[in-house]
PDB file of C-alpha atoms in Angstrom:
ATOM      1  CA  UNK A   1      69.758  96.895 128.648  1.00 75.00           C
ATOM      2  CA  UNK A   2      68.369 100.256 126.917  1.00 83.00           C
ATOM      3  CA  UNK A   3      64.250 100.951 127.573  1.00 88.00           C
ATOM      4  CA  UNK A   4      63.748 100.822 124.254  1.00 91.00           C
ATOM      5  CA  UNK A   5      64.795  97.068 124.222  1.00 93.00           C
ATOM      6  CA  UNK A   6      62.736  95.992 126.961  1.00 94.00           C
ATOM      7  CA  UNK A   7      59.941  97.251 125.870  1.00 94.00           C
ATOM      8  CA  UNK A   8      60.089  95.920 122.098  1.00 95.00           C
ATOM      9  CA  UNK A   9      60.799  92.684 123.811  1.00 96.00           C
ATOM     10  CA  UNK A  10      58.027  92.646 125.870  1.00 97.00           C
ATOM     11  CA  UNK A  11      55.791  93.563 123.313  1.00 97.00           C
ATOM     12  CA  UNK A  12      57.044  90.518 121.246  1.00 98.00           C
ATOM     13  CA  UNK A  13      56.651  88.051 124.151  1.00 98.00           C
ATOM     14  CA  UNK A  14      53.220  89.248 124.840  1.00 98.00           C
ATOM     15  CA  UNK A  15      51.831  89.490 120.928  1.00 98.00           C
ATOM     16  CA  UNK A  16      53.323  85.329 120.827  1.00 97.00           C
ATOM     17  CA  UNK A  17      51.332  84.195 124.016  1.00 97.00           C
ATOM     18  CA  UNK A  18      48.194  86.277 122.514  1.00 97.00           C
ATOM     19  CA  UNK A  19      48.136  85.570 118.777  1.00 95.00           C
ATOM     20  CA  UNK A  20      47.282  81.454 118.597  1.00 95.00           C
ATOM     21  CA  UNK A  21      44.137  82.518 120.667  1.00 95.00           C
ATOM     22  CA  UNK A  22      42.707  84.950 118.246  1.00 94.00           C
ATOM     23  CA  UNK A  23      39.496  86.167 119.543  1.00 95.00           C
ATOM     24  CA  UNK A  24      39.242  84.169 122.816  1.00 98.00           C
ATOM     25  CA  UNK A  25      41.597  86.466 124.344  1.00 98.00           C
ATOM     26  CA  UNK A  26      41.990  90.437 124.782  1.00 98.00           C
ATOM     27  CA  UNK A  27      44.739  91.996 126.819  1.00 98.00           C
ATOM     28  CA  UNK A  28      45.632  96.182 127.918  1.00 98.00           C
ATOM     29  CA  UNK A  29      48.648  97.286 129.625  1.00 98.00           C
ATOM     30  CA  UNK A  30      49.968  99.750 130.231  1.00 98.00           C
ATOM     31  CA  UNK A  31      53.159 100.967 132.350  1.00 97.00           C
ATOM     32  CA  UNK A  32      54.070 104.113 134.068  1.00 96.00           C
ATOM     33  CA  UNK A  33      57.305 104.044 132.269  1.00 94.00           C
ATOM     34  CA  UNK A  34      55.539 104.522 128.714  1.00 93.00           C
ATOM     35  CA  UNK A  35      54.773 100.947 127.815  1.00 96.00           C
ATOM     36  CA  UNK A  36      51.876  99.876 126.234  1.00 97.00           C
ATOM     37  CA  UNK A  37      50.122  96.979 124.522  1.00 98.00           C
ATOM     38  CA  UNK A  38      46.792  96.132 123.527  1.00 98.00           C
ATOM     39  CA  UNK A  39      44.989  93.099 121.578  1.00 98.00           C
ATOM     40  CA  UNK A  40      41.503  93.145 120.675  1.00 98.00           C
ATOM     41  CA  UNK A  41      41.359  95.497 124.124  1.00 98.00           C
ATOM     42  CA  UNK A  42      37.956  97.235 122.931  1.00 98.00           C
ATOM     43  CA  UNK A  43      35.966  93.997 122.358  1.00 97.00           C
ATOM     44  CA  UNK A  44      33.519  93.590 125.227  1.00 97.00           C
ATOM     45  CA  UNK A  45      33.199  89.944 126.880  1.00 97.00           C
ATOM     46  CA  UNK A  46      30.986  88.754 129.312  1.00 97.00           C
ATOM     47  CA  UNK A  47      32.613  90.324 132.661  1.00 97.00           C
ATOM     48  CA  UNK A  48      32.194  87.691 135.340  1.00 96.00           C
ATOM     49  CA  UNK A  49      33.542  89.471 138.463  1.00 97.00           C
ATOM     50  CA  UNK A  50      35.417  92.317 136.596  1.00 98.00           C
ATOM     51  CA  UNK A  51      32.019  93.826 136.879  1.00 98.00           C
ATOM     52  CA  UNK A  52      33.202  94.606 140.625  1.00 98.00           C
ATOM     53  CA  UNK A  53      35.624  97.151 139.722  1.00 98.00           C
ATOM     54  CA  UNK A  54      33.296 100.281 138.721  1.00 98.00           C
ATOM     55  CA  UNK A  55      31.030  99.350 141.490  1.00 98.00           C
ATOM     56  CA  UNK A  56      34.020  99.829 143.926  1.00 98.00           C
ATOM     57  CA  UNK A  57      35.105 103.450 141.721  1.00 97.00           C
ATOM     58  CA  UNK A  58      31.439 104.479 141.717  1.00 98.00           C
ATOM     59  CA  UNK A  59      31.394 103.585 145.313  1.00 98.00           C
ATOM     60  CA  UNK A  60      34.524 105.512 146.324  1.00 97.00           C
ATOM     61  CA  UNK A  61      33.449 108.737 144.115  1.00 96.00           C
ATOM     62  CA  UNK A  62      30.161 108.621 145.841  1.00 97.00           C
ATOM     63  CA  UNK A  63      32.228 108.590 149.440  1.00 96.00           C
ATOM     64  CA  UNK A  64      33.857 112.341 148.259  1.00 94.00           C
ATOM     65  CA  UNK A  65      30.535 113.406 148.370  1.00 93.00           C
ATOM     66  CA  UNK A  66      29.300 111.730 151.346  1.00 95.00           C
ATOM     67  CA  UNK A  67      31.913 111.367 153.721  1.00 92.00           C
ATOM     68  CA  UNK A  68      29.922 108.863 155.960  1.00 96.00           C
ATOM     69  CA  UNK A  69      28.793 106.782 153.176  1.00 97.00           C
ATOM     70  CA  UNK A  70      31.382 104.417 153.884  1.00 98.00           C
ATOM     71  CA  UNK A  71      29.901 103.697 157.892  1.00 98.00           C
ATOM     72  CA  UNK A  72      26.709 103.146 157.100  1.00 98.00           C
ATOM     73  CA  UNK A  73      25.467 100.219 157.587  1.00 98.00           C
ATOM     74  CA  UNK A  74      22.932  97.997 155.410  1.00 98.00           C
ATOM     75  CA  UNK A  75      20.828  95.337 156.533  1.00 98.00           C
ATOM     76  CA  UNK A  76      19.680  92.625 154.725  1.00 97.00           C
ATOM     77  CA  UNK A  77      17.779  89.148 154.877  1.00 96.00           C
ATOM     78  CA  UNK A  78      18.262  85.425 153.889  1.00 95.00           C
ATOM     79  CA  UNK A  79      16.378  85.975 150.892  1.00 95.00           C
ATOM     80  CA  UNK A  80      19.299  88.196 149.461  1.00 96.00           C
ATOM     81  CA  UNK A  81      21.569  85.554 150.020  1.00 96.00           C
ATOM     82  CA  UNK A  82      23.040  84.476 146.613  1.00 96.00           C
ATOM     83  CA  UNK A  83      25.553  81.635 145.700  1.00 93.00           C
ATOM     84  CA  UNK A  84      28.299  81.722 144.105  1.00 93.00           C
ATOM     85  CA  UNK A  85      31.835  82.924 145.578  1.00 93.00           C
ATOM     86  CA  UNK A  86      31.753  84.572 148.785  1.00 95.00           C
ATOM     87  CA  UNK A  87      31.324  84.052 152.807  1.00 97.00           C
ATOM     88  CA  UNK A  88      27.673  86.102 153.811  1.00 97.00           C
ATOM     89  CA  UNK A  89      26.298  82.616 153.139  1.00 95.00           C
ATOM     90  CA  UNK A  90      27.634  81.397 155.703  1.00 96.00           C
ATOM     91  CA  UNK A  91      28.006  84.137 158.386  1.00 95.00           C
ATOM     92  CA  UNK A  92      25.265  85.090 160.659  1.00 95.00           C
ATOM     93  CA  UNK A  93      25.468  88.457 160.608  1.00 95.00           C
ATOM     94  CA  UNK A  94      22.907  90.504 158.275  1.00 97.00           C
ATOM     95  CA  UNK A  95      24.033  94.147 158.609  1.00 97.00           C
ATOM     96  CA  UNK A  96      27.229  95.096 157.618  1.00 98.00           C
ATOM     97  CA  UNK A  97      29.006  98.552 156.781  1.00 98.00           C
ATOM     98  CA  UNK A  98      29.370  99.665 153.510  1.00 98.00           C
ATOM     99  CA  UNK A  99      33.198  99.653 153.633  1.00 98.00           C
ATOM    100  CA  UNK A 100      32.938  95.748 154.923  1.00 98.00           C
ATOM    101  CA  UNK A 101      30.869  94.740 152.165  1.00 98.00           C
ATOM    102  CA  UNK A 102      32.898  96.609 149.652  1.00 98.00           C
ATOM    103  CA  UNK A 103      35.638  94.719 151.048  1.00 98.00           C
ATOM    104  CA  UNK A 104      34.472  91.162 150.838  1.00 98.00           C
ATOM    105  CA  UNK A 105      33.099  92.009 147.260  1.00 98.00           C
ATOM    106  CA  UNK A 106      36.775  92.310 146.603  1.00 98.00           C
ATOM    107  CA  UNK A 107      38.603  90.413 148.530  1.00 97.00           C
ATOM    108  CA  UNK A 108      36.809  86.978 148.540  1.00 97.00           C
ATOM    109  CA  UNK A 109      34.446  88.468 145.534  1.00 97.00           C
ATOM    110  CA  UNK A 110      31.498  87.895 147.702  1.00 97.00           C
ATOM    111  CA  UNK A 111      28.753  88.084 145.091  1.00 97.00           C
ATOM    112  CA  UNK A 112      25.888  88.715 148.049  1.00 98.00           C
ATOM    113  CA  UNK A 113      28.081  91.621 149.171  1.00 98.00           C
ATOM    114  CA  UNK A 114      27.761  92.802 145.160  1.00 98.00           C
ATOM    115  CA  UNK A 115      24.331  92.778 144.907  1.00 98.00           C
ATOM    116  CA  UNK A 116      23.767  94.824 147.945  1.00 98.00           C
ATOM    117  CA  UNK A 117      25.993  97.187 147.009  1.00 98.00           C
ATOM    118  CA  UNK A 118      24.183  97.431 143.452  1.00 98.00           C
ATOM    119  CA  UNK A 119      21.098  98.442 145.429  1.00 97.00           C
ATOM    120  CA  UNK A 120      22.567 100.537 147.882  1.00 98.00           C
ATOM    121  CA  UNK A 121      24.141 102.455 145.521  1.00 98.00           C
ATOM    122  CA  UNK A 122      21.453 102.178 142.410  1.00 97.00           C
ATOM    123  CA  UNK A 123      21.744 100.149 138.954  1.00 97.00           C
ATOM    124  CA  UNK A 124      20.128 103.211 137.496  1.00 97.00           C
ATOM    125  CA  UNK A 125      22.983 105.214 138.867  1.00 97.00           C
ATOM    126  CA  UNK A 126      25.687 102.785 138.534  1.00 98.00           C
ATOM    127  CA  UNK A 127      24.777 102.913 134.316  1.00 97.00           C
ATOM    128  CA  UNK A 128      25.012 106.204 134.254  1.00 97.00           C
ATOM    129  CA  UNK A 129      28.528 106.964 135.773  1.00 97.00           C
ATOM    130  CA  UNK A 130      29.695 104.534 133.666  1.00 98.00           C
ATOM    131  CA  UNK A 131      28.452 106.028 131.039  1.00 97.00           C
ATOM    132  CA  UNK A 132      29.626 109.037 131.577  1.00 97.00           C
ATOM    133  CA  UNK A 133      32.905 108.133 132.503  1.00 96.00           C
ATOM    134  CA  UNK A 134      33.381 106.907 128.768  1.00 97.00           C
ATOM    135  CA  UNK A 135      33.597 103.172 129.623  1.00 97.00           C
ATOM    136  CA  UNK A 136      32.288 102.772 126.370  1.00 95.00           C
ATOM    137  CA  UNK A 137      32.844  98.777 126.970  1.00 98.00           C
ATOM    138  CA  UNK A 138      30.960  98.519 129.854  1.00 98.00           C
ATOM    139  CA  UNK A 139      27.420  97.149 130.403  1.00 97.00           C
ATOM    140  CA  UNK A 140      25.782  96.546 133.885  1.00 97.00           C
ATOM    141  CA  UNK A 141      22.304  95.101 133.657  1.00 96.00           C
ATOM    142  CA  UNK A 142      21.337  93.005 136.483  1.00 96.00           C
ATOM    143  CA  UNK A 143      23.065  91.879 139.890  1.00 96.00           C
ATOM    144  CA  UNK A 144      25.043  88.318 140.051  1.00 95.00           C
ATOM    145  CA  UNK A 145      23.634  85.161 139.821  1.00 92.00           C
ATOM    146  CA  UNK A 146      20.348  86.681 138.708  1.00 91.00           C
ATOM    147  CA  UNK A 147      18.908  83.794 136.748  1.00 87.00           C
ATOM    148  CA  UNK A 148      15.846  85.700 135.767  1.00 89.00           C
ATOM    149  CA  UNK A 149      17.510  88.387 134.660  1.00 90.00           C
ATOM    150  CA  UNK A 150      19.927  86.736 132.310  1.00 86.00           C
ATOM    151  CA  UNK A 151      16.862  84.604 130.525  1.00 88.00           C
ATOM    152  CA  UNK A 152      15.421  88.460 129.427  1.00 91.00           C
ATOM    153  CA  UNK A 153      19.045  88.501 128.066  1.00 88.00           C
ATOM    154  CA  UNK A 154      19.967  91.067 130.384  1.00 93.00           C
ATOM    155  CA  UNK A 155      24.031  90.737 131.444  1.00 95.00           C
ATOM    156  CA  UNK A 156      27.013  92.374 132.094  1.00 97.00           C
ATOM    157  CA  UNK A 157      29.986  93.769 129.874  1.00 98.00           C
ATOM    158  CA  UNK A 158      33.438  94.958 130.069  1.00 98.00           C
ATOM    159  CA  UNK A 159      36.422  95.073 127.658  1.00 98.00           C
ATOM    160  CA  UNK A 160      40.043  95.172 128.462  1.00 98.00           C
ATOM    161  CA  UNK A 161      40.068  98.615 127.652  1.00 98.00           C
ATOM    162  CA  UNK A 162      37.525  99.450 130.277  1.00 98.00           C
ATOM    163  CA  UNK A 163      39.078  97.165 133.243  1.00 98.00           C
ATOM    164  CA  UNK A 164      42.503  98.395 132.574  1.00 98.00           C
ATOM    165  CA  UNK A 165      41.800 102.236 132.660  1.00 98.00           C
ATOM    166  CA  UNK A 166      39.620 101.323 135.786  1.00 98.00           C
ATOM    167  CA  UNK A 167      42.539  99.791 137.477  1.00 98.00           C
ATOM    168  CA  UNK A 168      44.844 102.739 136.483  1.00 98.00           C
ATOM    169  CA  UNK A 169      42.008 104.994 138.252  1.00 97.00           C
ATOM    170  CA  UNK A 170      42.628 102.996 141.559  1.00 97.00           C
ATOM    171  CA  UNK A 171      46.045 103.457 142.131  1.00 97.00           C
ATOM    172  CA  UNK A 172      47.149 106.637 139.985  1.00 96.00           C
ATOM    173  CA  UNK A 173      45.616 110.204 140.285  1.00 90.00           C
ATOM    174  CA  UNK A 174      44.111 112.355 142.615  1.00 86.00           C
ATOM    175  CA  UNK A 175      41.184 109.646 142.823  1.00 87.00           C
ATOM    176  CA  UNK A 176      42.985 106.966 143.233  1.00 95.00           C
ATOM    177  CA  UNK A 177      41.909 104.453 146.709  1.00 96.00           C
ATOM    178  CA  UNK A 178      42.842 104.896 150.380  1.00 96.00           C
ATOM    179  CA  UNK A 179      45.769 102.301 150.851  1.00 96.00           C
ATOM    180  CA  UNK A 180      43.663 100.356 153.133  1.00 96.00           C
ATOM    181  CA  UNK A 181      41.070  99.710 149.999  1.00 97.00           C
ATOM    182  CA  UNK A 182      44.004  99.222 147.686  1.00 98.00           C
ATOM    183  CA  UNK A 183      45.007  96.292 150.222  1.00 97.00           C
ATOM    184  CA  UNK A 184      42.182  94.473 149.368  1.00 98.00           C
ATOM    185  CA  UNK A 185      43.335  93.449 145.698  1.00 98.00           C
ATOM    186  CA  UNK A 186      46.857  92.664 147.143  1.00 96.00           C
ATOM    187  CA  UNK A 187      45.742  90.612 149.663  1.00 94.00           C
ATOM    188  CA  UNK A 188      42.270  89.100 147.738  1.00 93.00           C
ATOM    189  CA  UNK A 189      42.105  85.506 147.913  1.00 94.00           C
ATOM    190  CA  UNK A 190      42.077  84.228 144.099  1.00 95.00           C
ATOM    191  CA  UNK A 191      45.755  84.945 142.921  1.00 96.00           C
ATOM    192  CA  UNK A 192      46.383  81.794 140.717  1.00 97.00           C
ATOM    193  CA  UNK A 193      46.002  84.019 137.409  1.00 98.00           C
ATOM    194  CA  UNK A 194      48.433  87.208 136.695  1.00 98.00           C
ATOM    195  CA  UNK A 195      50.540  86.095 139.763  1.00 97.00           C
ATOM    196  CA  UNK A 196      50.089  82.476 140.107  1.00 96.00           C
ATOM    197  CA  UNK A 197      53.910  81.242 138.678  1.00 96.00           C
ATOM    198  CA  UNK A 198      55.208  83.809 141.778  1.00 94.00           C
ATOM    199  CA  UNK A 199      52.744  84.319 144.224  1.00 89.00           C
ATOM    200  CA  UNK A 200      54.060  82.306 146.925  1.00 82.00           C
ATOM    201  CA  UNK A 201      57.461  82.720 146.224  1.00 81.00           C
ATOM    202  CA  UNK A 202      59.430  85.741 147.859  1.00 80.00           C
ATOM    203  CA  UNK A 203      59.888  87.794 145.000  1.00 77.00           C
ATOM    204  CA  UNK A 204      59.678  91.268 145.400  1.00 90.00           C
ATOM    205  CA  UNK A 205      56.946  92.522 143.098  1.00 96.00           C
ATOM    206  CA  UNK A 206      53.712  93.086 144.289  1.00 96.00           C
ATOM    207  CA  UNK A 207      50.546  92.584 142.379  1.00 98.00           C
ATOM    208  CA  UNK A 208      46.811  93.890 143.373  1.00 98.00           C
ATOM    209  CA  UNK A 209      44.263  91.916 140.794  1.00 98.00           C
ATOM    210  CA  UNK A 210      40.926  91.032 140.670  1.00 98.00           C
ATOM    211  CA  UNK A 211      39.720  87.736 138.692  1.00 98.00           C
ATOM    212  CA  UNK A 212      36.550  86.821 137.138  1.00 97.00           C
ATOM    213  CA  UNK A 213      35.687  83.742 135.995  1.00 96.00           C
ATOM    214  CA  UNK A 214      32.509  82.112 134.542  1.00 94.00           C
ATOM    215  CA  UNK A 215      31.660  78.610 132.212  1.00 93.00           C
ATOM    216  CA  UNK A 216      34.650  78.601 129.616  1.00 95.00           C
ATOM    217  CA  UNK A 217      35.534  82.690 130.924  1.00 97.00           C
ATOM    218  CA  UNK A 218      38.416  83.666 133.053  1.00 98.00           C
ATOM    219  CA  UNK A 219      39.800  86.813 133.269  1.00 98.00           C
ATOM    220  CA  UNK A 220      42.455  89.159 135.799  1.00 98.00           C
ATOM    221  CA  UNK A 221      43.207  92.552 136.213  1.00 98.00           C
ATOM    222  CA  UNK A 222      46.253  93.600 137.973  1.00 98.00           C
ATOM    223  CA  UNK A 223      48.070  96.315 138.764  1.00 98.00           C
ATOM    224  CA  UNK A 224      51.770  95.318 139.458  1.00 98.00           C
ATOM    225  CA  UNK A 225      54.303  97.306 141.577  1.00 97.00           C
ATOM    226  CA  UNK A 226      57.981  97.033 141.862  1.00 96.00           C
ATOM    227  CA  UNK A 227      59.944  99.988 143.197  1.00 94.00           C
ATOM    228  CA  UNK A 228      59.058 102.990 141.465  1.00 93.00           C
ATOM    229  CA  UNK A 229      57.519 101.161 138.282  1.00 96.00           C
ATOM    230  CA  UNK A 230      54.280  99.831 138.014  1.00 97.00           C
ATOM    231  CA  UNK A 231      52.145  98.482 135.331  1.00 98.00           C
ATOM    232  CA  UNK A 232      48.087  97.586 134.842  1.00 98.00           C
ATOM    233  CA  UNK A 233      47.328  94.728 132.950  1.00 98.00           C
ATOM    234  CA  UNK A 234      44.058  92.810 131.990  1.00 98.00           C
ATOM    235  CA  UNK A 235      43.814  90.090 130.137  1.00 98.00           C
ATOM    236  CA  UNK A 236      40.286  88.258 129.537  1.00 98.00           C
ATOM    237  CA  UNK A 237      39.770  85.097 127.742  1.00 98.00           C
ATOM    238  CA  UNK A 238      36.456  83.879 127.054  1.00 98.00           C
ATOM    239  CA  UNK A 239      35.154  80.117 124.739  1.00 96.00           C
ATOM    240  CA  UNK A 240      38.676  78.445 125.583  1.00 95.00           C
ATOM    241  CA  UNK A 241      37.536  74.923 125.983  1.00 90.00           C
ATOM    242  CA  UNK A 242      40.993  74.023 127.773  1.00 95.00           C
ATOM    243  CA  UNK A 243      40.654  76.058 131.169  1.00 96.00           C
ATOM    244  CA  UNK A 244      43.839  75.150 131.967  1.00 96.00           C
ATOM    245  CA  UNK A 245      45.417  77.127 128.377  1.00 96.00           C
ATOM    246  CA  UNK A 246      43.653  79.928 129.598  1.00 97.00           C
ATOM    247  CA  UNK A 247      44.941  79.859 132.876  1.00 98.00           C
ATOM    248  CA  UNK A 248      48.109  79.226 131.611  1.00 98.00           C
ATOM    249  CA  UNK A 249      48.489  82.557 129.344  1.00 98.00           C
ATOM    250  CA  UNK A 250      47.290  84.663 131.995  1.00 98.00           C
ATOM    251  CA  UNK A 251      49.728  83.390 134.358  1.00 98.00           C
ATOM    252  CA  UNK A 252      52.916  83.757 132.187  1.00 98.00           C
ATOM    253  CA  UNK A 253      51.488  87.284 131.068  1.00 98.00           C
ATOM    254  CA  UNK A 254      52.085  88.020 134.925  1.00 98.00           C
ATOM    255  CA  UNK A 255      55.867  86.425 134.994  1.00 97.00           C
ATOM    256  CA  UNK A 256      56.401  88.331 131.655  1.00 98.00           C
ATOM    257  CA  UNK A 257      55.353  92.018 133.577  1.00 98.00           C
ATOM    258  CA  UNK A 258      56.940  90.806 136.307  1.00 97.00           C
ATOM    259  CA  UNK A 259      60.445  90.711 134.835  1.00 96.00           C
ATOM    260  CA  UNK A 260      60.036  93.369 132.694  1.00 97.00           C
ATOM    261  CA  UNK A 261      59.526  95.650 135.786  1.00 97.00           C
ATOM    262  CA  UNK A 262      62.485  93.967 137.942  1.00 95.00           C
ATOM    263  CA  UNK A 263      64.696  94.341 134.841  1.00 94.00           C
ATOM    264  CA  UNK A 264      63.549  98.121 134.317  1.00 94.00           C
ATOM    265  CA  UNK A 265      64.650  98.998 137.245  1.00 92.00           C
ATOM    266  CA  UNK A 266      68.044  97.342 136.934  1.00 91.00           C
ATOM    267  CA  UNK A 267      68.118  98.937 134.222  1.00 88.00           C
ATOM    268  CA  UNK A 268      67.483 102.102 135.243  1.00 83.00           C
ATOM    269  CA  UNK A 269      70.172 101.536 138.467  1.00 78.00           C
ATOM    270  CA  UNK A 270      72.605 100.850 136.052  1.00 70.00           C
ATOM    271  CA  UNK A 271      72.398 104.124 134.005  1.00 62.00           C
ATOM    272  CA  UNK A 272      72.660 105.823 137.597  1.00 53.00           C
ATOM    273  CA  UNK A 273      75.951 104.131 138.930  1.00 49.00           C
TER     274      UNK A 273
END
C-alpha cells in the first residue's frame, strides 16, 4: 500500500477517535517518515507529570556544560518527602546522584525525586530555558504536590505541542539522550496508556512514554520505534468524567501508530523486492 494511503488513513482514524471529545482532548504526532497530525495541539492543560520532560532536557543540556553534573550527589531530609507516585518514601536512603534521581523521576515518576531536581537545578532557571526554547505552552510554577502553592493559583502547563517537540528532542538530533536515559521511558513502569492494547504482547514495536495523570486528567507521550520508522505522539485529555473513555482513546491512538509503522515498513520492503 502507497505512503500516501497510509498516511491519509491514519489521519482519518485518528481525527474519528479525537473529534466526539472536542476540547477534552489534544493530540501531536509526528513521524520521521513525514506524517503529521495535530488537534487542538497548542491549547495548554494542566500537565500532571508531563511537567517531567523539560526538567529531564534542561537537566541533560545543563550536563554539556558540566560534565559531572550528572555524579553529584544531593542530600535531602524527611521533610522533602512528598506523596504521590514514587519510591524515596519509602527507601532509606537520603542522598542520591543526580542521574538516579533523574531516573526515578522518570521511570516510576517519583514526584520527591522532581522536586529535588527543581531545586537543584533552579525554578528560576528551569522558566527561563523554557522560555527560551519557545515552549510557548509551557508553564512551571511550583514543585509537585505543593498544596500551598496551587491555592496562590500557581501550577503547571504544557500543550501537546510542547510535549511532542520535547519528545522529538530526546531521541532525534545532536541533543538527543544517552541510550541509557532513553531506557528509562521504555522501561518506565506506567505503560497502560499509548501501549497498553500491546504492551505485554511480543510485538515488535517499541514505545518510550511518559504519562501524567491527575483528578479527571490523563495524558502520554511516546515516542514509538519500529525498524527504521519512528513516530512521537502525545495525546492529553483533561474534564473526561469517564476515566476509562479517556484511557481508552489513548490506548487505541497507540495500536493505531503502532500499525501504521509495522505496515510502513512493509510497505516500504515491498517497493524494495
Amino acid at each position: 500500500m502507497p505512503l500516501v494511503v497510509l498516511n491519509d488513513q491514519l489521519h482519518k482514524d485518528l481525527m474519528k477517535i479525537v473529534r466526539p471529545y472536542d476540547d477534552q482532548i489534544s493530540i501531536a504526532a509526528k513521524g520521521s517518515d513525514g506524517f503529521s497530525f495535530t488537534y487542538q495541539a497548542e491549547v495548554p492543560m494542566l500537565s500532571a507529570s508531563l511537567i517531567k520532560l523539560p526538567i529531564l532536557l534542561y537537566a541533560f543540556k545543563k550536563s554539556e556544560q558540566n560534565k559531572r553534573l550528572l555524579d553529584q550527589l544531593v542530600r535531602f531530609d524527611d521533610q522533602q518527602i512528598v506523596g504521590g507516585s514514587g519510591v524515596l518514601q519509602v527507601l532509606s536512603s537520603r542522598e542520591w546522584k543526580v542521574s538516579d534521581l533523574l531516573a526515578l523521576m522518570i521511570n516510576v515518576s517519583d514526584n520527591t525525586a522532581t522536586n529535588l531536581m527543581i531545586d537543584f537545578l533552579g525554578l528560576s532557571n528551569l522558566k527561563k530555558w523554557v522560555k527560551d526554547q519557545g515552549f510557548l505552552e509551557t508553564k512551571i510554577e511550583r514543585k509537585l504536590m505543593d498544596e500551598a502553592a496551587q491555592k496562590e493559583g500557581r501550577t503547571n502547563w504544557i500543550s501537546a505541542r510542547d510535549a511532542n517537540k520535547m519528545i522529538q528532542q530526546l531521541f532525534i538530533g545532536s541533543g538527543a539522550l544517552p541510550k541509557e536515559a532513553q531506557s528509562w521511558l521504555l522501561k518506565q513502569q506506567f505503560r497502560y496508556k499509548l501501549p497498553g492494547l500491546f504492551d505485554e504482547k511480543d510485538q515488535p514495536v517499541a514505545v518510550y512514554n511518559k504519562t501524567g495523570e491527575m483528578e479527571a486528567i490523563d495524558h502520554d507521550a511516546g515516542f514509538f520505534v519500529y525498524k527504521q520508522h519512528s513516530m512521537a505522539v502525545t495525546v492529553m485529555t483533561s474534564g473526561l468524567e469517564n476515566r476509562q473513555e479517556a484511557l481508552s482513546a489513548i490506548q487505541i491512538i497507540g495500536l493505531r501508530v503502532q500499525n501504521y509503522l509495522i505496515n510502513v515498513a512493509q510497505a516500504q520492503a515491498g517497493s524494495l523486492e
